[in-house]
Short mmCIF file of C-alpha atoms and ligand atoms in Angstrom, two decimals:
data_model
loop_
_atom_site.label_atom_id
_atom_site.label_comp_id
_atom_site.label_asym_id
_atom_site.label_seq_id
_atom_site.Cartn_x
_atom_site.Cartn_y
_atom_site.Cartn_z
CA MET I 1 -13.37 98.10 110.88
CA THR I 2 -16.28 95.84 111.72
CA THR I 3 -14.40 92.58 112.57
CA PRO I 4 -14.31 92.14 116.35
CA ILE I 5 -10.84 92.68 117.76
CA ASP I 6 -9.33 92.54 121.20
CA ARG I 7 -9.08 96.28 121.93
CA PRO I 8 -7.72 95.87 125.48
CA ALA I 9 -4.93 93.66 124.12
CA LEU I 10 -4.16 96.27 121.45
CA VAL I 11 -4.00 98.99 124.10
CA ARG I 12 -1.63 96.84 126.18
CA ARG I 13 0.67 96.27 123.19
CA LEU I 14 0.80 99.96 122.36
CA ARG I 15 1.42 100.90 125.98
CA ALA I 16 4.20 98.34 126.28
CA ALA I 17 5.78 99.88 123.17
CA GLY I 18 5.86 103.25 124.93
CA CYS I 19 2.79 104.91 123.41
CA VAL I 20 1.71 107.34 126.12
CA TYR I 21 -1.81 107.79 124.76
CA ALA I 22 -2.29 104.10 124.02
CA GLU I 23 -6.09 104.15 124.34
CA ASP I 24 -6.52 107.05 121.94
CA GLU I 25 -3.99 105.57 119.53
CA ALA I 26 -5.76 102.21 119.60
CA ASP I 27 -9.05 103.88 118.64
CA LEU I 28 -7.42 105.90 115.86
CA LEU I 29 -5.66 102.84 114.44
CA LEU I 30 -8.88 100.85 114.60
CA ASP I 31 -10.68 103.65 112.74
CA GLY I 32 -7.86 103.90 110.21
CA ALA I 33 -7.75 100.22 109.27
CA ASP I 34 -10.26 98.64 106.91
CA SER I 35 -9.30 95.01 107.59
CA PRO I 36 -7.60 92.93 110.28
CA ALA I 37 -4.55 92.60 108.02
CA ALA I 38 -4.37 96.38 107.59
CA LEU I 39 -4.67 96.85 111.35
CA ALA I 40 -1.90 94.33 112.01
CA ASP I 41 0.33 96.21 109.59
CA LEU I 42 -0.42 99.61 111.16
CA VAL I 43 0.14 98.30 114.68
CA ALA I 44 3.43 96.63 113.76
CA ARG I 45 4.69 99.84 112.15
CA ARG I 46 3.53 101.94 115.10
CA ILE I 47 5.32 99.63 117.54
CA ALA I 48 8.42 99.89 115.35
CA GLY I 49 8.31 103.67 115.87
CA GLU I 50 6.53 105.26 112.89
CA PRO I 51 4.65 108.40 113.89
CA LEU I 52 0.94 107.79 114.34
CA GLU I 53 0.19 110.70 112.02
CA HIS I 54 2.21 109.18 109.17
CA LEU I 55 0.36 105.90 109.62
CA LEU I 56 -3.05 107.56 109.65
CA GLY I 57 -2.08 110.03 106.93
CA TRP I 58 -3.35 113.02 108.89
CA ALA I 59 -2.76 115.13 112.00
CA GLU I 60 -4.99 117.45 113.99
CA PHE I 61 -3.71 121.05 114.09
CA CYS I 62 -5.58 124.07 115.45
CA GLY I 63 -8.83 122.11 115.17
CA LEU I 64 -8.18 121.21 111.52
CA ARG I 65 -7.47 117.82 109.99
CA VAL I 66 -4.30 118.11 107.93
CA ALA I 67 -2.90 115.44 105.59
CA VAL I 68 0.69 114.49 106.46
CA ASP I 69 2.68 112.45 103.96
CA PRO I 70 5.56 110.13 104.89
CA GLY I 71 8.73 112.06 105.69
CA VAL I 72 6.88 115.36 106.03
CA PHE I 73 7.08 117.19 109.38
CA VAL I 74 4.17 116.34 111.68
CA PRO I 75 2.60 119.62 112.88
CA ARG I 76 3.06 120.03 116.63
CA GLY I 77 0.41 121.26 119.06
CA ARG I 78 2.77 123.95 120.40
CA THR I 79 2.78 125.69 117.01
CA ALA I 80 -0.77 126.89 117.75
CA LEU I 81 1.01 129.71 119.62
CA LEU I 82 2.69 130.85 116.38
CA VAL I 83 -0.72 131.09 114.71
CA ALA I 84 -2.23 132.92 117.69
CA ALA I 85 0.72 135.35 117.83
CA ALA I 86 0.38 136.03 114.10
CA ALA I 87 -3.35 136.70 114.45
CA ALA I 88 -2.67 139.04 117.38
CA VAL I 89 -0.25 141.32 115.52
CA THR I 90 -1.93 141.42 112.10
CA GLY I 91 -4.49 143.91 110.83
CA PRO I 92 -7.42 143.19 108.49
CA ALA I 93 -6.94 141.59 105.04
CA PRO I 94 -3.19 141.14 105.29
CA ALA I 95 -0.79 139.92 102.58
CA VAL I 96 0.84 136.89 104.19
CA VAL I 97 3.61 134.40 103.46
CA ASP I 98 4.18 131.19 105.42
CA LEU I 99 7.82 130.23 104.92
CA CYS I 100 8.87 126.64 105.70
CA CYS I 101 5.24 125.56 105.36
CA GLY I 102 5.80 121.78 105.66
CA SER I 103 2.46 120.00 105.29
CA GLY I 104 0.76 123.41 105.01
CA ALA I 105 -0.77 123.03 108.48
CA THR I 106 0.30 126.50 109.58
CA THR I 107 -0.76 127.98 106.22
CA LEU I 108 -4.19 126.40 106.48
CA ALA I 109 -4.65 127.68 110.04
CA LEU I 110 -3.59 131.19 108.93
CA ALA I 111 -6.05 131.04 106.04
CA ARG I 112 -8.84 130.25 108.50
CA ARG I 113 -7.84 132.81 111.14
CA LEU I 114 -6.83 135.84 109.10
CA ALA I 115 -9.00 136.19 105.97
CA PRO I 116 -5.88 137.35 104.08
CA ARG I 117 -6.08 139.27 100.80
CA TRP I 118 -3.09 137.26 99.61
CA LEU I 119 -1.58 134.15 101.18
CA ALA I 120 1.29 132.08 99.85
CA ALA I 121 3.62 129.42 101.22
CA THR I 122 7.10 128.16 100.45
CA ASP I 123 9.14 125.09 101.36
CA ILE I 124 12.46 123.74 100.13
CA ASP I 125 11.37 120.08 100.30
CA PRO I 126 9.33 118.95 97.24
CA ALA I 127 7.56 116.29 99.35
CA ALA I 128 6.37 118.98 101.77
CA VAL I 129 5.27 121.22 98.90
CA ALA I 130 3.21 118.41 97.35
CA CYS I 131 1.57 117.72 100.72
CA ALA I 132 0.86 121.43 101.33
CA ARG I 133 -0.65 121.82 97.86
CA ARG I 134 -3.03 118.97 98.66
CA ASN I 135 -4.03 120.51 102.00
CA LEU I 136 -4.55 123.93 100.46
CA ALA I 137 -6.30 122.79 97.29
CA GLY I 138 -9.21 125.03 96.37
CA LEU I 139 -8.10 127.91 98.63
CA ASP I 140 -6.22 129.92 95.98
CA VAL I 141 -3.00 129.72 98.00
CA PRO I 142 0.10 129.21 95.84
CA VAL I 143 2.79 126.96 97.33
CA PHE I 144 6.27 127.59 95.92
CA THR I 145 9.27 125.26 96.05
CA GLY I 146 12.53 126.89 97.08
CA ASP I 147 14.70 128.53 99.68
CA LEU I 148 12.77 130.87 102.02
CA PHE I 149 11.78 134.06 100.10
CA ALA I 150 13.59 133.14 96.86
CA PRO I 151 10.62 131.61 94.97
CA LEU I 152 8.15 134.41 95.84
CA PRO I 153 6.88 136.72 93.09
CA PRO I 154 9.29 139.71 93.29
CA HIS I 155 6.52 142.31 93.23
CA TRP I 156 5.64 141.35 96.82
CA ARG I 157 9.07 142.51 98.03
CA GLY I 158 8.51 145.26 100.64
CA ARG I 159 4.71 144.76 100.57
CA LEU I 160 4.02 141.83 102.91
CA ASP I 161 2.06 142.54 106.08
CA LEU I 162 2.96 139.25 107.74
CA VAL I 163 5.71 136.66 107.33
CA VAL I 164 5.35 133.50 109.42
CA ALA I 165 8.03 130.84 109.72
CA ASN I 166 8.20 127.69 111.77
CA ALA I 167 11.69 127.08 110.43
CA PRO I 168 13.91 124.22 111.66
CA TYR I 169 15.56 125.33 114.93
CA VAL I 170 17.06 122.22 116.53
CA PRO I 171 20.84 122.61 116.95
CA THR I 172 22.62 120.04 114.76
CA GLU I 173 24.11 118.16 117.71
CA ALA I 174 20.69 117.87 119.37
CA VAL I 175 19.05 116.25 116.34
CA ALA I 176 20.55 112.90 117.39
CA LEU I 177 18.81 113.27 120.76
CA LEU I 178 15.32 113.73 119.31
CA PRO I 179 12.81 110.90 119.71
CA PRO I 180 13.15 108.29 116.93
CA GLU I 181 9.74 109.30 115.57
CA ALA I 182 11.22 112.65 114.56
CA ARG I 183 14.83 111.62 113.94
CA LEU I 184 14.03 108.66 111.71
CA HIS I 185 10.73 109.63 110.10
CA GLU I 186 10.89 113.38 109.46
CA ALA I 187 13.22 114.89 106.87
CA PRO I 188 16.46 116.22 108.43
CA VAL I 189 15.90 119.51 106.59
CA ALA I 190 12.73 119.96 108.68
CA LEU I 191 14.62 119.71 111.97
CA ASP I 192 18.27 120.76 111.68
CA GLY I 193 18.79 124.45 112.35
CA GLY I 194 22.60 124.44 112.17
CA ALA I 195 25.19 124.78 114.94
CA ASP I 196 23.08 126.84 117.37
CA GLY I 197 19.71 126.10 115.74
CA LEU I 198 19.35 129.63 114.40
CA ALA I 199 21.01 129.35 110.98
CA VAL I 200 17.74 129.37 109.02
CA LEU I 201 16.00 131.84 111.36
CA ARG I 202 18.87 134.34 110.94
CA ARG I 203 18.31 134.23 107.18
CA VAL I 204 14.55 134.59 107.72
CA ALA I 205 15.24 137.68 109.86
CA ALA I 206 17.53 139.21 107.23
CA GLY I 207 15.00 138.57 104.44
CA ALA I 208 12.05 139.86 106.45
CA GLY I 209 13.62 143.33 106.66
CA GLU I 210 13.42 143.41 102.85
CA TRP I 211 10.10 141.66 102.19
CA LEU I 212 7.91 143.17 104.92
CA ALA I 213 5.99 146.37 104.33
CA PRO I 214 6.71 149.15 106.81
CA GLY I 215 4.70 148.24 109.93
CA GLY I 216 4.54 144.57 108.87
CA HIS I 217 5.41 141.69 111.18
CA LEU I 218 7.53 138.56 111.18
CA VAL I 219 6.39 135.77 113.54
CA VAL I 220 8.59 132.73 114.20
CA GLU I 221 8.78 129.81 116.62
CA ALA I 222 11.93 129.10 118.64
CA ALA I 223 13.13 127.41 121.80
CA GLU I 224 13.08 129.56 124.93
CA SER I 225 16.87 129.22 125.23
CA GLN I 226 17.28 130.79 121.76
CA VAL I 227 15.23 133.92 122.41
CA GLU I 228 18.10 136.24 123.35
CA ALA I 229 20.25 135.39 120.32
CA LEU I 230 17.23 135.44 118.02
CA CYS I 231 16.11 138.87 119.26
CA ALA I 232 19.64 140.16 118.66
CA ALA I 233 19.50 138.87 115.06
CA LEU I 234 16.08 140.47 114.53
CA THR I 235 17.28 143.79 115.93
CA ALA I 236 20.35 143.63 113.69
CA ALA I 237 17.97 143.15 110.74
CA GLY I 238 16.25 146.44 111.64
CA LEU I 239 13.18 144.82 113.25
CA VAL I 240 11.64 145.40 116.68
CA PRO I 241 11.25 142.05 118.48
CA GLY I 242 8.71 140.89 121.07
CA VAL I 243 8.35 137.52 122.81
CA ARG I 244 5.31 135.39 123.64
CA HIS I 245 5.48 132.27 125.77
CA ASP I 246 2.78 129.74 126.60
CA GLU I 247 3.50 127.46 129.57
CA ASP I 248 0.72 125.01 128.75
CA LEU I 249 1.83 124.57 125.15
CA GLU I 250 5.52 124.76 126.17
CA ALA I 251 5.87 127.09 123.22
CA THR I 252 7.69 130.31 122.41
CA ALA I 253 6.84 132.63 119.54
CA VAL I 254 8.92 135.66 118.64
CA THR I 255 7.32 138.54 116.77
CA ALA I 256 9.28 141.29 115.04
CA ARG I 257 7.88 144.50 113.54
CA ARG I 258 9.40 146.44 110.69
CA PRO I 259 9.23 150.04 111.89
CA ALA I 260 6.82 152.21 109.90
C1 SAM P 301 9.69 122.52 111.52
S1 SAM P 301 9.01 122.21 109.90
C2 SAM P 301 7.58 123.26 109.98
C3 SAM P 301 6.48 122.89 109.03
C4 SAM P 301 5.16 123.61 109.26
N1 SAM P 301 5.29 125.04 109.19
C5 SAM P 301 4.57 123.19 110.58
O1 SAM P 301 4.68 123.94 111.57
O2 SAM P 301 4.03 122.08 110.65
C6 SAM P 301 10.17 123.13 108.95
C7 SAM P 301 9.97 123.09 107.43
O3 SAM P 301 10.95 123.99 106.87
C8 SAM P 301 11.38 123.51 105.62
N2 SAM P 301 12.65 124.17 105.31
C9 SAM P 301 13.85 123.95 105.87
N3 SAM P 301 14.77 124.78 105.35
C10 SAM P 301 14.10 125.56 104.45
C11 SAM P 301 14.51 126.62 103.59
N4 SAM P 301 15.78 127.06 103.56
N5 SAM P 301 13.59 127.21 102.79
C12 SAM P 301 12.29 126.77 102.82
N6 SAM P 301 11.85 125.77 103.61
C13 SAM P 301 12.76 125.17 104.42
C14 SAM P 301 11.42 122.02 105.82
O4 SAM P 301 11.37 121.33 104.59
C15 SAM P 301 10.19 121.77 106.72
O5 SAM P 301 9.07 121.43 105.96
#
């Protein structure tokens, strides 16, 4: 936007509204607005609690710019660990599925990191699927609408080298305690993981035993407090779990191998 504006005043307003990175946000909002009226609208909505990424229409994830539509889960920086853990356990030219793909941020990062021979994604939320299709356009990555493995072409059953899932894992009672940005602006289905947060991940674990090739891996994100119960579910599904934690990212990824 070329019209002169009072940037310091904008920073002060954002800071007063609780935006921790007020200076960065001010610059991004200034870049994202093409008129003073558009800027005023963006700032008012930001101060009212809309996620910055929904206002801008994009988020940065693993060094990539990813479109994020209203209501769709905003990719979190900590999920870079999931991508790194997947890259660490996977051999060359893998067949990969990203379950619960959301905006497709994780799928896109996997496409860049892994050079897969086949990569597909699924999500149950049609808004997320539409967003992911846009982010993955031109990459020959099908995005299916449906519950976990259900929409996948059946001939991949037992042949996948890698299944990745950043499934919802917030316990139902804790959803109400999330920041308003998440609670009010991301779809509940993207957050709510049932009574102990592991309802979807238990089903992912059960399905992975069937869909992975022998020697293939499942990689999921979870809270540190859920690791013990999650590893028990993975073991019960016939998989061999391992845990990776990153203090800086405050992230936990759990890998699980289907024995050869
Ligand atoms: C935490 S978000 C993760 C999105 C993306 N992978 C990321 O990291 O940015 C979880 C996603 O799982 C989807 N989801 C929830 N339950 C699902 C299910 N049973 N089958 C497929 N997708 C599901 C939600 O719609 C949401 O997009």
